[in-house]
Coordinates of C-alpha atoms in Angstrom, one line a residue:
M1 CA 53.7 -55.7 96.9
A2 CA 55.9 -55.8 99.5
L3 CA 58.3 -56.5 97.0
L4 CA 58.0 -53.1 95.2
F5 CA 59.1 -51.8 98.6
V6 CA 62.3 -53.8 98.7
F7 CA 63.3 -52.7 95.3
F8 CA 61.9 -48.6 95.9
A9 CA 65.9 -47.2 96.9
L10 CA 67.6 -50.4 95.8
G11 CA 67.0 -49.8 91.8
P12 CA 68.2 -46.0 92.5
A13 CA 71.6 -47.0 94.4
L14 CA 72.2 -49.7 91.7
C15 CA 71.8 -47.5 89.1
G16 CA 74.5 -44.9 90.6
F17 CA 76.7 -47.5 91.4
S18 CA 77.0 -49.0 87.6
M19 CA 77.0 -45.7 86.4
A20 CA 79.9 -44.9 88.9
Y21 CA 81.5 -48.1 87.8
L22 CA 81.3 -47.5 84.0
L23 CA 82.9 -44.1 84.7
R24 CA 85.5 -45.3 86.5
Y25 CA 86.5 -48.5 83.8
P26 CA 84.8 -47.7 80.7
S27 CA 86.8 -50.7 79.4
D28 CA 84.4 -52.7 81.3
W29 CA 81.4 -51.6 79.1
P30 CA 78.8 -54.8 79.0
G31 CA 78.4 -55.5 82.5
P32 CA 77.7 -51.9 84.1
L33 CA 75.5 -50.8 81.2
A34 CA 73.4 -54.2 81.4
V35 CA 72.9 -53.6 85.8
F36 CA 72.2 -49.3 84.8
V37 CA 69.6 -50.7 82.2
V38 CA 67.9 -53.2 84.6
S39 CA 68.4 -51.1 87.6
L40 CA 66.4 -47.9 85.7
L41 CA 63.8 -50.0 84.4
L42 CA 63.0 -51.5 88.0
T43 CA 63.1 -47.9 89.5
L44 CA 60.6 -46.5 87.0
V45 CA 57.9 -49.7 87.9
T46 CA 58.4 -49.4 91.4
Q47 CA 58.5 -46.3 92.0
T48 CA 55.6 -45.6 89.5
W49 CA 53.8 -48.3 90.3
G50 CA 54.3 -48.4 93.9
T51 CA 53.4 -44.7 94.2
R52 CA 50.3 -45.5 92.4
R53 CA 49.2 -47.5 94.5
L54 CA 50.0 -46.0 98.0
K55 CA 48.0 -42.9 96.9
E56 CA 45.1 -45.2 96.9
L57 CA 45.7 -46.9 100.1
I58 CA 46.7 -43.8 102.1
L59 CA 45.1 -40.5 103.3
P60 CA 44.8 -37.3 101.6
Q61 CA 46.9 -35.4 103.9
H62 CA 49.3 -38.0 103.8
R63 CA 50.2 -37.7 100.3
P64 CA 53.3 -34.7 100.8
V65 CA 55.0 -37.2 102.6
L66 CA 54.3 -40.0 99.7
S67 CA 56.0 -37.5 97.6
A68 CA 59.2 -36.8 99.8
L69 CA 59.5 -40.2 99.6
R70 CA 59.3 -40.6 96.0
W71 CA 62.0 -37.8 95.6
G72 CA 64.0 -39.4 98.6
G73 CA 64.8 -42.9 97.0
L74 CA 65.2 -41.5 94.0
M75 CA 68.1 -39.7 95.4
M76 CA 69.7 -42.6 96.1
G77 CA 71.0 -43.1 93.0
P78 CA 73.0 -40.0 92.5
I79 CA 74.3 -40.0 96.5
T80 CA 75.3 -44.0 96.0
G81 CA 76.8 -43.3 92.3
L82 CA 79.1 -40.1 93.9
M83 CA 80.3 -42.1 96.8
A84 CA 81.4 -44.9 94.9
Y85 CA 83.3 -43.0 92.3
I86 CA 84.7 -42.0 95.1
A87 CA 85.5 -45.5 96.8
L88 CA 86.4 -46.4 93.2
L89 CA 89.1 -43.6 92.5
A90 CA 90.6 -44.5 96.2
Q91 CA 91.6 -47.8 94.7

């Protein structure tokens, strides 16, 4: 269960970075595409399974916080992708 929390934001972040790299260097498509697919699957598993498990453990009044936490973790993907794309453009 602790491993889910490690990848809760790392999955979307890797997904965003690999997409930014793919947009900047489209000729190197196999590596970023493989990382994109793996991190997307990792994100789906950790976000879905992790929040389902946490809903069982927390009190009902704390469920909106869990929803905000999930959406915050998912937003790491576009934010990291945008920052990575800007950094790759600067090189």
